[in-house]
PDB file of C-alpha atoms in Angstrom:
ATOM      1  CA  MET A   1     -15.215 -10.898 -18.035  1.00  0.00           C
ATOM      2  CA  GLY A   2     -13.875 -14.321 -17.184  1.00  0.00           C
ATOM      3  CA  VAL A   3     -14.153 -15.246 -13.503  1.00  0.00           C
ATOM      4  CA  LEU A   4     -11.438 -17.322 -11.839  1.00  0.00           C
ATOM      5  CA  ASN A   5     -12.495 -18.273  -8.308  1.00  0.00           C
ATOM      6  CA  ILE A   6      -9.516 -19.541  -6.348  1.00  0.00           C
ATOM      7  CA  THR A   7     -11.591 -20.810  -3.436  1.00  0.00           C
ATOM      8  CA  PRO A   8     -12.593 -24.276  -2.228  1.00  0.00           C
ATOM      9  CA  ASP A   9     -16.220 -23.214  -1.723  1.00  0.00           C
ATOM     10  CA  SER A  10     -17.015 -21.088  -4.744  1.00  0.00           C
ATOM     11  CA  PHE A  11     -20.643 -21.040  -5.826  1.00  0.00           C
ATOM     12  CA  SER A  12     -19.618 -21.345  -9.475  1.00  0.00           C
ATOM     13  CA  ASP A  13     -16.820 -23.898  -9.635  1.00  0.00           C
ATOM     14  CA  GLY A  14     -16.525 -25.519  -6.216  1.00  0.00           C
ATOM     15  CA  GLY A  15     -12.766 -25.264  -5.889  1.00  0.00           C
ATOM     16  CA  GLU A  16     -11.755 -26.928  -9.139  1.00  0.00           C
ATOM     17  CA  LEU A  17      -8.939 -24.392  -9.655  1.00  0.00           C
ATOM     18  CA  LEU A  18      -7.130 -25.530  -6.518  1.00  0.00           C
ATOM     19  CA  ARG A  19      -4.723 -28.415  -6.053  1.00  0.00           C
ATOM     20  CA  GLY A  20      -5.016 -29.119  -2.361  1.00  0.00           C
ATOM     21  CA  ASP A  21      -4.781 -25.704  -0.715  1.00  0.00           C
ATOM     22  CA  HIS A  22      -2.829 -24.077  -3.555  1.00  0.00           C
ATOM     23  CA  PRO A  23      -3.844 -22.600  -6.902  1.00  0.00           C
ATOM     24  CA  ASP A  24      -3.336 -25.006  -9.810  1.00  0.00           C
ATOM     25  CA  LEU A  25      -1.512 -22.510 -12.033  1.00  0.00           C
ATOM     26  CA  ASP A  26      -1.388 -24.786 -15.082  1.00  0.00           C
ATOM     27  CA  LEU A  27      -5.152 -25.328 -14.986  1.00  0.00           C
ATOM     28  CA  ILE A  28      -5.814 -21.651 -14.258  1.00  0.00           C
ATOM     29  CA  LEU A  29      -3.680 -20.521 -17.207  1.00  0.00           C
ATOM     30  CA  ARG A  30      -5.449 -22.951 -19.535  1.00  0.00           C
ATOM     31  CA  ARG A  31      -8.848 -21.763 -18.279  1.00  0.00           C
ATOM     32  CA  ALA A  32      -7.823 -18.110 -18.702  1.00  0.00           C
ATOM     33  CA  GLU A  33      -6.554 -18.777 -22.218  1.00  0.00           C
ATOM     34  CA  ALA A  34      -9.905 -20.346 -23.129  1.00  0.00           C
ATOM     35  CA  MET A  35     -11.818 -17.408 -21.633  1.00  0.00           C
ATOM     36  CA  LEU A  36      -9.749 -14.927 -23.622  1.00  0.00           C
ATOM     37  CA  ALA A  37     -10.202 -16.961 -26.806  1.00  0.00           C
ATOM     38  CA  GLU A  38     -13.974 -16.892 -26.188  1.00  0.00           C
ATOM     39  CA  GLY A  39     -13.924 -13.093 -26.013  1.00  0.00           C
ATOM     40  CA  ALA A  40     -13.207 -12.116 -22.421  1.00  0.00           C
ATOM     41  CA  ASP A  41     -11.300  -8.834 -22.078  1.00  0.00           C
ATOM     42  CA  VAL A  42     -11.028  -8.951 -18.290  1.00  0.00           C
ATOM     43  CA  LEU A  43      -9.908 -11.810 -16.032  1.00  0.00           C
ATOM     44  CA  ASP A  44     -11.353 -11.445 -12.524  1.00  0.00           C
ATOM     45  CA  VAL A  45      -9.499 -13.328  -9.774  1.00  0.00           C
ATOM     46  CA  GLY A  46     -11.082 -13.944  -6.371  1.00  0.00           C
ATOM     47  CA  GLY A  47      -9.733 -15.723  -3.315  1.00  0.00           C
ATOM     48  CA  GLU A  48     -12.647 -15.461  -0.886  1.00  0.00           C
ATOM     49  CA  SER A  49     -16.174 -16.663  -1.528  1.00  0.00           C
ATOM     50  CA  THR A  50     -18.905 -14.075  -1.028  1.00  0.00           C
ATOM     51  CA  ARG A  51     -21.750 -16.560  -1.324  1.00  0.00           C
ATOM     52  CA  PRO A  52     -24.244 -16.486   1.578  1.00  0.00           C
ATOM     53  CA  GLY A  53     -22.907 -18.462   4.536  1.00  0.00           C
ATOM     54  CA  ALA A  54     -19.327 -18.602   3.275  1.00  0.00           C
ATOM     55  CA  VAL A  55     -16.602 -18.824   5.913  1.00  0.00           C
ATOM     56  CA  PRO A  56     -14.456 -15.662   6.002  1.00  0.00           C
ATOM     57  CA  VAL A  57     -10.859 -16.057   4.817  1.00  0.00           C
ATOM     58  CA  ASP A  58      -7.903 -14.474   6.590  1.00  0.00           C
ATOM     59  CA  THR A  59      -5.744 -12.050   4.621  1.00  0.00           C
ATOM     60  CA  GLU A  60      -2.707 -14.340   4.406  1.00  0.00           C
ATOM     61  CA  THR A  61      -4.764 -17.158   2.884  1.00  0.00           C
ATOM     62  CA  GLU A  62      -6.378 -14.805   0.389  1.00  0.00           C
ATOM     63  CA  LEU A  63      -2.969 -13.384  -0.566  1.00  0.00           C
ATOM     64  CA  ALA A  64      -1.577 -16.892  -1.119  1.00  0.00           C
ATOM     65  CA  ARG A  65      -4.515 -17.715  -3.356  1.00  0.00           C
ATOM     66  CA  VAL A  66      -4.674 -14.650  -5.595  1.00  0.00           C
ATOM     67  CA  VAL A  67      -1.241 -13.020  -5.845  1.00  0.00           C
ATOM     68  CA  PRO A  68       0.555 -15.938  -7.570  1.00  0.00           C
ATOM     69  CA  VAL A  69      -2.381 -16.272  -9.975  1.00  0.00           C
ATOM     70  CA  ILE A  70      -2.405 -12.570 -10.845  1.00  0.00           C
ATOM     71  CA  ALA A  71       1.366 -12.551 -11.375  1.00  0.00           C
ATOM     72  CA  ALA A  72       1.166 -15.616 -13.652  1.00  0.00           C
ATOM     73  CA  LEU A  73      -1.735 -14.145 -15.641  1.00  0.00           C
ATOM     74  CA  ALA A  74       0.056 -10.808 -16.050  1.00  0.00           C
ATOM     75  CA  ARG A  75       3.180 -12.558 -17.372  1.00  0.00           C
ATOM     76  CA  ARG A  76       1.318 -14.898 -19.717  1.00  0.00           C
ATOM     77  CA  PHE A  77      -1.384 -12.510 -20.996  1.00  0.00           C
ATOM     78  CA  PRO A  78       0.054  -8.968 -20.895  1.00  0.00           C
ATOM     79  CA  ALA A  79      -2.774  -7.549 -23.062  1.00  0.00           C
ATOM     80  CA  ALA A  80      -5.539  -8.809 -20.749  1.00  0.00           C
ATOM     81  CA  LEU A  81      -6.965  -6.611 -18.014  1.00  0.00           C
ATOM     82  CA  ILE A  82      -6.746  -8.360 -14.665  1.00  0.00           C
ATOM     83  CA  SER A  83      -9.206  -7.614 -11.902  1.00  0.00           C
ATOM     84  CA  VAL A  84      -8.995  -8.698  -8.278  1.00  0.00           C
ATOM     85  CA  ASP A  85     -12.218  -9.488  -6.420  1.00  0.00           C
ATOM     86  CA  THR A  86     -11.428  -8.598  -2.814  1.00  0.00           C
ATOM     87  CA  SER A  87     -12.416  -6.351   0.066  1.00  0.00           C
ATOM     88  CA  ALA A  88      -9.089  -6.603   1.902  1.00  0.00           C
ATOM     89  CA  PRO A  89      -6.831  -3.541   1.529  1.00  0.00           C
ATOM     90  CA  ALA A  90      -3.633  -5.627   1.788  1.00  0.00           C
ATOM     91  CA  VAL A  91      -4.859  -7.939  -0.969  1.00  0.00           C
ATOM     92  CA  MET A  92      -5.729  -4.945  -3.159  1.00  0.00           C
ATOM     93  CA  THR A  93      -2.241  -3.487  -2.732  1.00  0.00           C
ATOM     94  CA  ALA A  94      -0.377  -6.768  -3.326  1.00  0.00           C
ATOM     95  CA  SER A  95      -2.588  -7.620  -6.289  1.00  0.00           C
ATOM     96  CA  ALA A  96      -1.962  -4.257  -7.924  1.00  0.00           C
ATOM     97  CA  ALA A  97       1.781  -4.778  -7.475  1.00  0.00           C
ATOM     98  CA  ALA A  98       1.450  -8.237  -9.080  1.00  0.00           C
ATOM     99  CA  GLY A  99      -0.382  -6.905 -12.143  1.00  0.00           C
ATOM    100  CA  ALA A 100      -4.064  -6.323 -11.325  1.00  0.00           C
ATOM    101  CA  ALA A 101      -5.400  -3.215 -13.063  1.00  0.00           C
ATOM    102  CA  LEU A 102      -8.928  -3.210 -11.606  1.00  0.00           C
ATOM    103  CA  LEU A 103     -10.448  -3.611  -8.140  1.00  0.00           C
ATOM    104  CA  ASN A 104     -13.751  -5.467  -7.798  1.00  0.00           C
ATOM    105  CA  ASP A 105     -14.980  -4.951  -4.227  1.00  0.00           C
ATOM    106  CA  VAL A 106     -18.503  -6.063  -3.330  1.00  0.00           C
ATOM    107  CA  ARG A 107     -18.211  -4.038  -0.123  1.00  0.00           C
ATOM    108  CA  ALA A 108     -17.536  -0.792  -2.062  1.00  0.00           C
ATOM    109  CA  LEU A 109     -14.261  -0.014  -0.240  1.00  0.00           C
ATOM    110  CA  ARG A 110     -15.988   0.066   3.159  1.00  0.00           C
ATOM    111  CA  ARG A 111     -13.571  -2.408   4.696  1.00  0.00           C
TER     112      ARG A 111
END
């Protein structure tokens, strides 16, 4: 699984996949291509950090971060499984419509 954190405060990449407040789609697609070439079968896209002390993100912000990324990944890499890392029902629904095939919810659908 290749993880693509589309957040400014990610514990793993510190926001390097953003350009300002928006996803850097060119960089994200290059990173995803490299992950797939290295053997990833799943691309996991997250728009809200779950690290301890992270500031919660409203649904509209999370949607703006992940849905364009998922749609671009689905178009560019149709054979890859795309996962969305979210606990927000609206983000799950929009992500599935954009091409996400898996839900990765650390809150186990309790939200």
